[in-house]
Coordinates of C-alpha atoms in Angstrom, one line a residue:
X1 CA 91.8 122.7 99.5
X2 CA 87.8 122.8 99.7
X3 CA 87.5 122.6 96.0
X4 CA 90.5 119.7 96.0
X5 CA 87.7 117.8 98.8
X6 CA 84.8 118.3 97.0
X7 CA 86.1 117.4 93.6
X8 CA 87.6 113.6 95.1
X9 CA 84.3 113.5 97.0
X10 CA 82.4 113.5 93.4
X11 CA 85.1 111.1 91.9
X12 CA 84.2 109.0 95.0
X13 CA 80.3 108.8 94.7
X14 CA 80.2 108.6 90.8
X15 CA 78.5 105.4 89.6
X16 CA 77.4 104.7 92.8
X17 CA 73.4 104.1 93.6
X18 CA 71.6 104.5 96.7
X19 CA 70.6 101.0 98.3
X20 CA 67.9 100.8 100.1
X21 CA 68.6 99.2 103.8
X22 CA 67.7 100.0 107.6
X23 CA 71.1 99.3 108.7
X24 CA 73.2 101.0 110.8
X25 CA 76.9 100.9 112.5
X26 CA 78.0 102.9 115.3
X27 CA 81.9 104.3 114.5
X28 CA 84.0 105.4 117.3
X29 CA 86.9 107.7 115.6
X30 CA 90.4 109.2 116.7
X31 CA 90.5 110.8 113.0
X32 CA 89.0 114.5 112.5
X33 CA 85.8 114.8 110.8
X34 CA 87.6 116.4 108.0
X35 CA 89.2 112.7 106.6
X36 CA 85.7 110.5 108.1
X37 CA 82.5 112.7 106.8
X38 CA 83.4 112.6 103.2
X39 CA 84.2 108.8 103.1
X40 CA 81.3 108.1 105.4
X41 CA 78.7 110.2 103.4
X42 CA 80.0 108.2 100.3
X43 CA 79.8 104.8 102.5
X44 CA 76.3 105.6 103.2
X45 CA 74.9 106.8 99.8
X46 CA 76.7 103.7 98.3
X47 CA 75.4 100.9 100.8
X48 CA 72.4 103.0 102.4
X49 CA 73.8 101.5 105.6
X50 CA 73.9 104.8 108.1
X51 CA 77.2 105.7 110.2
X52 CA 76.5 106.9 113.8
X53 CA 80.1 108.4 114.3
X54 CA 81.4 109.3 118.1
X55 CA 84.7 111.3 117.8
X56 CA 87.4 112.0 120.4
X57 CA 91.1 111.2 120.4
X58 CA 92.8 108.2 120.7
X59 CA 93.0 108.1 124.7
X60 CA 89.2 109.4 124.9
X61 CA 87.8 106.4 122.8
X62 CA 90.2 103.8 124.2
X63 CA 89.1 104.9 127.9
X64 CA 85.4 105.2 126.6
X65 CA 85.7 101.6 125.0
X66 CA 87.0 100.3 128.5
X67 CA 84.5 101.5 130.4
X68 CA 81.6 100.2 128.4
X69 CA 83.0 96.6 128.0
X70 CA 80.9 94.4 126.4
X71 CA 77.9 97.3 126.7
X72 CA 79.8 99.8 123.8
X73 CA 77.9 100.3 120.8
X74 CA 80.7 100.3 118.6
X75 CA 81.1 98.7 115.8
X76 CA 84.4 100.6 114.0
X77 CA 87.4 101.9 115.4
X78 CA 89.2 103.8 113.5
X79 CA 92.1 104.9 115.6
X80 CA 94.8 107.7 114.5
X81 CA 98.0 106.1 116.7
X82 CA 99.5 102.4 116.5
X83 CA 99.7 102.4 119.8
X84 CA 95.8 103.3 120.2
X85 CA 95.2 99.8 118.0
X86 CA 97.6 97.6 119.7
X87 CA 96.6 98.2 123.0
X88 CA 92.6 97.7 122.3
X89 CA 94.0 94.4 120.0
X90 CA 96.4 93.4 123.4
X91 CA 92.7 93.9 125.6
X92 CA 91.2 91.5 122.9
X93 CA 88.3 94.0 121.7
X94 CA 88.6 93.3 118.1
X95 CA 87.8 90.6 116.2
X96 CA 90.3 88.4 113.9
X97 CA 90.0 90.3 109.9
X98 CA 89.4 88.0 106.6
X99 CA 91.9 87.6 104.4
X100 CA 89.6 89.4 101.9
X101 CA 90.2 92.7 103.6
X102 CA 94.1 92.5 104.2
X103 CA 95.3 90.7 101.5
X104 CA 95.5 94.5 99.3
X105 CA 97.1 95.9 101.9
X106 CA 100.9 97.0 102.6
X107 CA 102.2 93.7 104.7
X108 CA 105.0 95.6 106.7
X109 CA 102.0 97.9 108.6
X110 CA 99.5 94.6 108.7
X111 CA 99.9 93.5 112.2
X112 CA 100.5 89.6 112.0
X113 CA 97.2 88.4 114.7
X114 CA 95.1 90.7 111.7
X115 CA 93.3 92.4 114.1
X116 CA 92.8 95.6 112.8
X117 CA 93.9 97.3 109.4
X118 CA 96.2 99.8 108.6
X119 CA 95.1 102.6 106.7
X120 CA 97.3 105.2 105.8
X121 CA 101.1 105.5 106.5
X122 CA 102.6 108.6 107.8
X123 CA 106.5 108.4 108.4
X124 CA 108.4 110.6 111.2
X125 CA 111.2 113.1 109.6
X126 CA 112.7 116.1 110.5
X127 CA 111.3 119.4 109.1
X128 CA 114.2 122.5 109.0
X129 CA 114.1 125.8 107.8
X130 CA 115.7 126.3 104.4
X131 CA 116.3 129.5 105.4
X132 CA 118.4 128.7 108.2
X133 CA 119.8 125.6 107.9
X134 CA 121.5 123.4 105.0
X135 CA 120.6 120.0 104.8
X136 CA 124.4 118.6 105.2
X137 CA 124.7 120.2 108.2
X138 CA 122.1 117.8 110.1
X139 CA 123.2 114.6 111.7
X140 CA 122.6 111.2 109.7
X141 CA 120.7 109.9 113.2
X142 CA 118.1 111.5 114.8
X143 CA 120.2 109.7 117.7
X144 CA 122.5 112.4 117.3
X145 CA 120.4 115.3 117.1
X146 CA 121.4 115.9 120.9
X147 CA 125.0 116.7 119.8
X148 CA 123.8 119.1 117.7
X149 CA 124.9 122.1 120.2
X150 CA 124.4 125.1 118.0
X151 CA 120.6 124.6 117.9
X152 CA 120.0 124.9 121.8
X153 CA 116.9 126.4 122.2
X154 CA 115.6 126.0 118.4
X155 CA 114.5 122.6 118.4
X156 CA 110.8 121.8 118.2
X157 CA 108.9 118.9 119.3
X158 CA 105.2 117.7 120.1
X159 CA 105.8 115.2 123.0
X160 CA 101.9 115.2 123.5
X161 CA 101.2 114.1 120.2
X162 CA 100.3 110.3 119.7
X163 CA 103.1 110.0 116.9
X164 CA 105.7 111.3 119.1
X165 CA 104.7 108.9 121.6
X166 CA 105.0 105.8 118.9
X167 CA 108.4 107.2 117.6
X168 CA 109.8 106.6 121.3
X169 CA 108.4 103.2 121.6
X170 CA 109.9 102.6 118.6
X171 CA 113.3 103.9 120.0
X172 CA 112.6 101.4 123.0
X173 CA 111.9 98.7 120.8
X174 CA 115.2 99.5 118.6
X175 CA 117.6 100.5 121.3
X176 CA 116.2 100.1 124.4
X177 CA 114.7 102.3 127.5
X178 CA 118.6 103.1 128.4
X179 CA 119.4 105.0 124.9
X180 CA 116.3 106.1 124.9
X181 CA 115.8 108.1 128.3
X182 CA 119.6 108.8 127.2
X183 CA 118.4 110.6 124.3
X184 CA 115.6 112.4 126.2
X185 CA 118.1 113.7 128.4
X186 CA 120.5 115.0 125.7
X187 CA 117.7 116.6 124.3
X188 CA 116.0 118.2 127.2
X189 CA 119.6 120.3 127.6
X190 CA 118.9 121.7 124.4
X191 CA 116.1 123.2 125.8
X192 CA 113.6 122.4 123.3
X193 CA 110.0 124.3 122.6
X194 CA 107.0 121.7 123.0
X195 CA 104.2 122.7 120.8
X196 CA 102.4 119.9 123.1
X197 CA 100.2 117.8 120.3
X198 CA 100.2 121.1 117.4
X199 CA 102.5 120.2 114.8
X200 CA 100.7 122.8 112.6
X201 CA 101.5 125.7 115.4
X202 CA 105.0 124.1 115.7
X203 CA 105.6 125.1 111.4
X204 CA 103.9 128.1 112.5
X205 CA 106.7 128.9 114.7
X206 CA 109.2 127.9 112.2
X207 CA 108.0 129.8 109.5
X208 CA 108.5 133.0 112.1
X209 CA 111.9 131.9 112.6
X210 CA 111.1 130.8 116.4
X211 CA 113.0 127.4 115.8
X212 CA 115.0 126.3 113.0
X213 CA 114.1 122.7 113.1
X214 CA 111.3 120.6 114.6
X215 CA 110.5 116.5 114.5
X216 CA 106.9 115.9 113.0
X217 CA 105.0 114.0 110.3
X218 CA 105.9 114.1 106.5
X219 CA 102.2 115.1 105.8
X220 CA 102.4 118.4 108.2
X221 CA 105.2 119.0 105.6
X222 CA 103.9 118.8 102.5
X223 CA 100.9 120.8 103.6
X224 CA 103.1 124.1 104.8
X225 CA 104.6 123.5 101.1
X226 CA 101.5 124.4 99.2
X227 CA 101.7 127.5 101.3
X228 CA 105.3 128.4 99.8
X229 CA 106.7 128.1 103.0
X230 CA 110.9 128.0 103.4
X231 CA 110.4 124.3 104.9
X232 CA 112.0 121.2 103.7
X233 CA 112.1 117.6 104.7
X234 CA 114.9 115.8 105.4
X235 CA 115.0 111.8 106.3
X236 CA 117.9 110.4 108.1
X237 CA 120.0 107.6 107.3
X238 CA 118.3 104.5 106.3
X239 CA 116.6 102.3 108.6
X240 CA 117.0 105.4 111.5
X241 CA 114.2 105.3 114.1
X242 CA 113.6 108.6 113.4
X243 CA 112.5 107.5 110.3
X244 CA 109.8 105.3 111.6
X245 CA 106.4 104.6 110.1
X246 CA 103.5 104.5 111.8
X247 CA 100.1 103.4 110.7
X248 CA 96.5 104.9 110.9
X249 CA 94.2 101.8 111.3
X250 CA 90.5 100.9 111.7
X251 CA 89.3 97.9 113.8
X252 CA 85.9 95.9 114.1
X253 CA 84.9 95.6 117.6
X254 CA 83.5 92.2 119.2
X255 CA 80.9 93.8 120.3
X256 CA 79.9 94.6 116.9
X257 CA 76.2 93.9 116.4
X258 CA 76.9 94.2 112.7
X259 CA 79.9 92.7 111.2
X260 CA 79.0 92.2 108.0
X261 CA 78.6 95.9 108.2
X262 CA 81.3 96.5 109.7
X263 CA 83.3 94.8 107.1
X264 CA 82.1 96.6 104.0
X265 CA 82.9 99.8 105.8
X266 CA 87.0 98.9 106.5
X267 CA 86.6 97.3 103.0
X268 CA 85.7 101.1 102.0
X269 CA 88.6 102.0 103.8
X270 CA 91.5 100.6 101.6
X271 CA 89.1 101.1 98.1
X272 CA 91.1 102.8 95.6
X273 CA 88.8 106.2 96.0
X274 CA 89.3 106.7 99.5
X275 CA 92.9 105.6 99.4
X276 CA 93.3 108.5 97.2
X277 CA 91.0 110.7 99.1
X278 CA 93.2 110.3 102.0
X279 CA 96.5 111.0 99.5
X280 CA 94.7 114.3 98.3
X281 CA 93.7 115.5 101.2
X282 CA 96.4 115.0 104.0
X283 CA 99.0 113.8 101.5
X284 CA 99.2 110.5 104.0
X285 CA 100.7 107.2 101.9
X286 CA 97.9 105.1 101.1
X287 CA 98.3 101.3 101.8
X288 CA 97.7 99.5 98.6
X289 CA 99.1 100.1 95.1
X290 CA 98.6 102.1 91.9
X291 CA 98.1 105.7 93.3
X292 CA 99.2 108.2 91.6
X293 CA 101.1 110.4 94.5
X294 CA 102.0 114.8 93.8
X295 CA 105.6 114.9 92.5
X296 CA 106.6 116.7 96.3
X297 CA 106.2 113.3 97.9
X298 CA 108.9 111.1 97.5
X299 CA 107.6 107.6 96.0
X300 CA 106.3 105.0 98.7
X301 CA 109.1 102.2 97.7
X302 CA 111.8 104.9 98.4
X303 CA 110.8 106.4 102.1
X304 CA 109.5 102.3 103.0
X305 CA 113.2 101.6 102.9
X306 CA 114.3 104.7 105.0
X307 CA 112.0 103.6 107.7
X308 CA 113.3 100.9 110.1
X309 CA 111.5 97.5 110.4
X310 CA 109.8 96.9 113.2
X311 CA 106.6 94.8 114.4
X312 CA 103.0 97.2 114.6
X313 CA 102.9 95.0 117.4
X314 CA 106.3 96.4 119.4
X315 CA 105.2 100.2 119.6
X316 CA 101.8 99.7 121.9
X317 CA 104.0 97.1 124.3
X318 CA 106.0 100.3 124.7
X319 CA 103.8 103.2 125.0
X320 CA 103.3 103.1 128.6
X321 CA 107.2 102.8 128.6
X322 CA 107.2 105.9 126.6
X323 CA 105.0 108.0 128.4
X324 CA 107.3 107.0 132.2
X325 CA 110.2 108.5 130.6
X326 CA 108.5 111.4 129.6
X327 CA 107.1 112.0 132.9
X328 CA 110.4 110.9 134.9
X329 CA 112.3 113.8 132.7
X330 CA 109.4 116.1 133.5
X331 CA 108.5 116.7 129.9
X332 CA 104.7 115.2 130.0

């Protein structure tokens, strides 16, 4: 993987040239410094325009951008969860983007007020054991994974994890709070193992033969595959909520004492060599066209139309609906 990084990282700074500039912009970033150093180290030796980066998670930088107000520093934020974006966008925080910067960009992940970017695309699936389980034998809904009876106690889920969290405001937003705490409900009897926000130690466990199945991101997927492990992806029906995808996004704040800065750096962002930096490394579906994607990904135009429609805007209006039903069936 190191030599995979470093190799993109010198397909991403050839031809470039150092410019000469005393600028600076202050990120604030939910994403691991393994995805933001390499495309900020190329940002900066391309534009000569330094990064201060401040990383946390989602909730930490959201709280920390409250708290400051119109004092924050930051200029970027470049979130990991839709529902991270769209409740910052809901506060008003970030400023209305050009056309310039979302006109490349996927259109069913652009949220329609433009207020912040998306910039990767991971979809929700189930991953099963090959092992243990044939694909036929799993339900065409991940509504009906509850009925599936005979795997009581070998289900695994990360209900801490911000893409959990999104996938069940995206079951509100489908089917409502009733089918939704219904499904919680029918899956809390089957006595499920929360690997709380580690979707890694969750394919851990699989691989072992703890659990036979477990709901996660493609990505944590294709990763366990390089690894030769007996895990498969399977997608349910189209359109299925348990199919949903959910952006990564980045954000100029209106506090931004640098936009113009600001903007070159989201610009950066959905460029062709970090697109497929983000492809190479985290196999995550980049958000504009012509990129070449590994033959174990299924293409972009074929999972899009597995996922179910629904507005960016929908899944932070029901995160805080989410996380109550979580907490009411004792699972958060």
């Amino acid at each position: 993987m190191r030599n995979a990084m470093l190799a993109t990282i010198g397909l991403l700074l050839t031809g470039t040239t150092l410019a000469q500039s005393s600028q600076s912009i202050t990120l604030y970033s939910g994403r691991g410094k393994t995805f933001v150093e390499p495309i900020v180290q190329q940002f900066e030796k391309k534009t000569g325009i330094k990064v201060n980066v401040r990383y946390g998670n989602d909730a930490q930088l959201v709280a920390a951008l409250r708290e400051e107000g119109n004092r924050s520093p930051a200029d970027v934020f470049w979130g990991n969860s839709v529902g991270a974006l769209g409740e910052l966008a809901g506060e008003g925080k970030f400023v209305k983007l050009g056309t310039s910067l979302t006109r490349t960009v996927s259109p069913d992940y652009l949220p329609a007020d433009r207020a912040w970017l998306p910039t990767t695309i991971r979809f929700r699936t189930l991953a099963y054991n090959t092992e243990k389980i044939k694909p036929e034998q799993l339900p065409d809904s991940v509504l009906d994974l509850p009925k599936m009876t005979a795997l009581k106690g070998r289900i695994g889920w990360t209900v801490g994890y911000p893409s959990f969290q999104d996938f069940l405001a995206g079951m509100i937003a489908q089917h409502g709070e009733a089918t939704t705490k219904t499904w919680l409900e029918g899956m809390k009897a089957l006595q499920p193992k929360d690997y709380k926000t580690s979707n890694v130690g969750m394919l851990e466990a699989m691989r072992s033969g703890e659990i036979d199945v477990g709901l996660t991101n493609h990505y944590y997927i294709q990763r366990v595959n390089r690894l030769n492990y007996p895990i498969d992806t399977y997608f349910f029906k189209n359109g299925d909520i348990g199919n949903l995808g959910n952006a990564t996004g980045a954000a100029i704040l209106k506090t931004s004492k640098n936009t113009a800065a600001a903007t070159r750096f989201l610009s950066t962002l959905v460029g062709k060599d970090a697109q497929t930096f983000f492809l190479s490394v985290n196999f995550e579906y980049p958000v504009i066209g012509d990129i070449l994607q590994p033959t174990t990904m299924r293409p972009f135009s074929e999972v899009s139309k597995r996922g179910p429609k629904i507005d960016p805007a929908a899944l932070p209006k029901n995160i805080e609906k989410a996380q109550k039903l979580l907490r009411d069936a004792g699972l958060l």
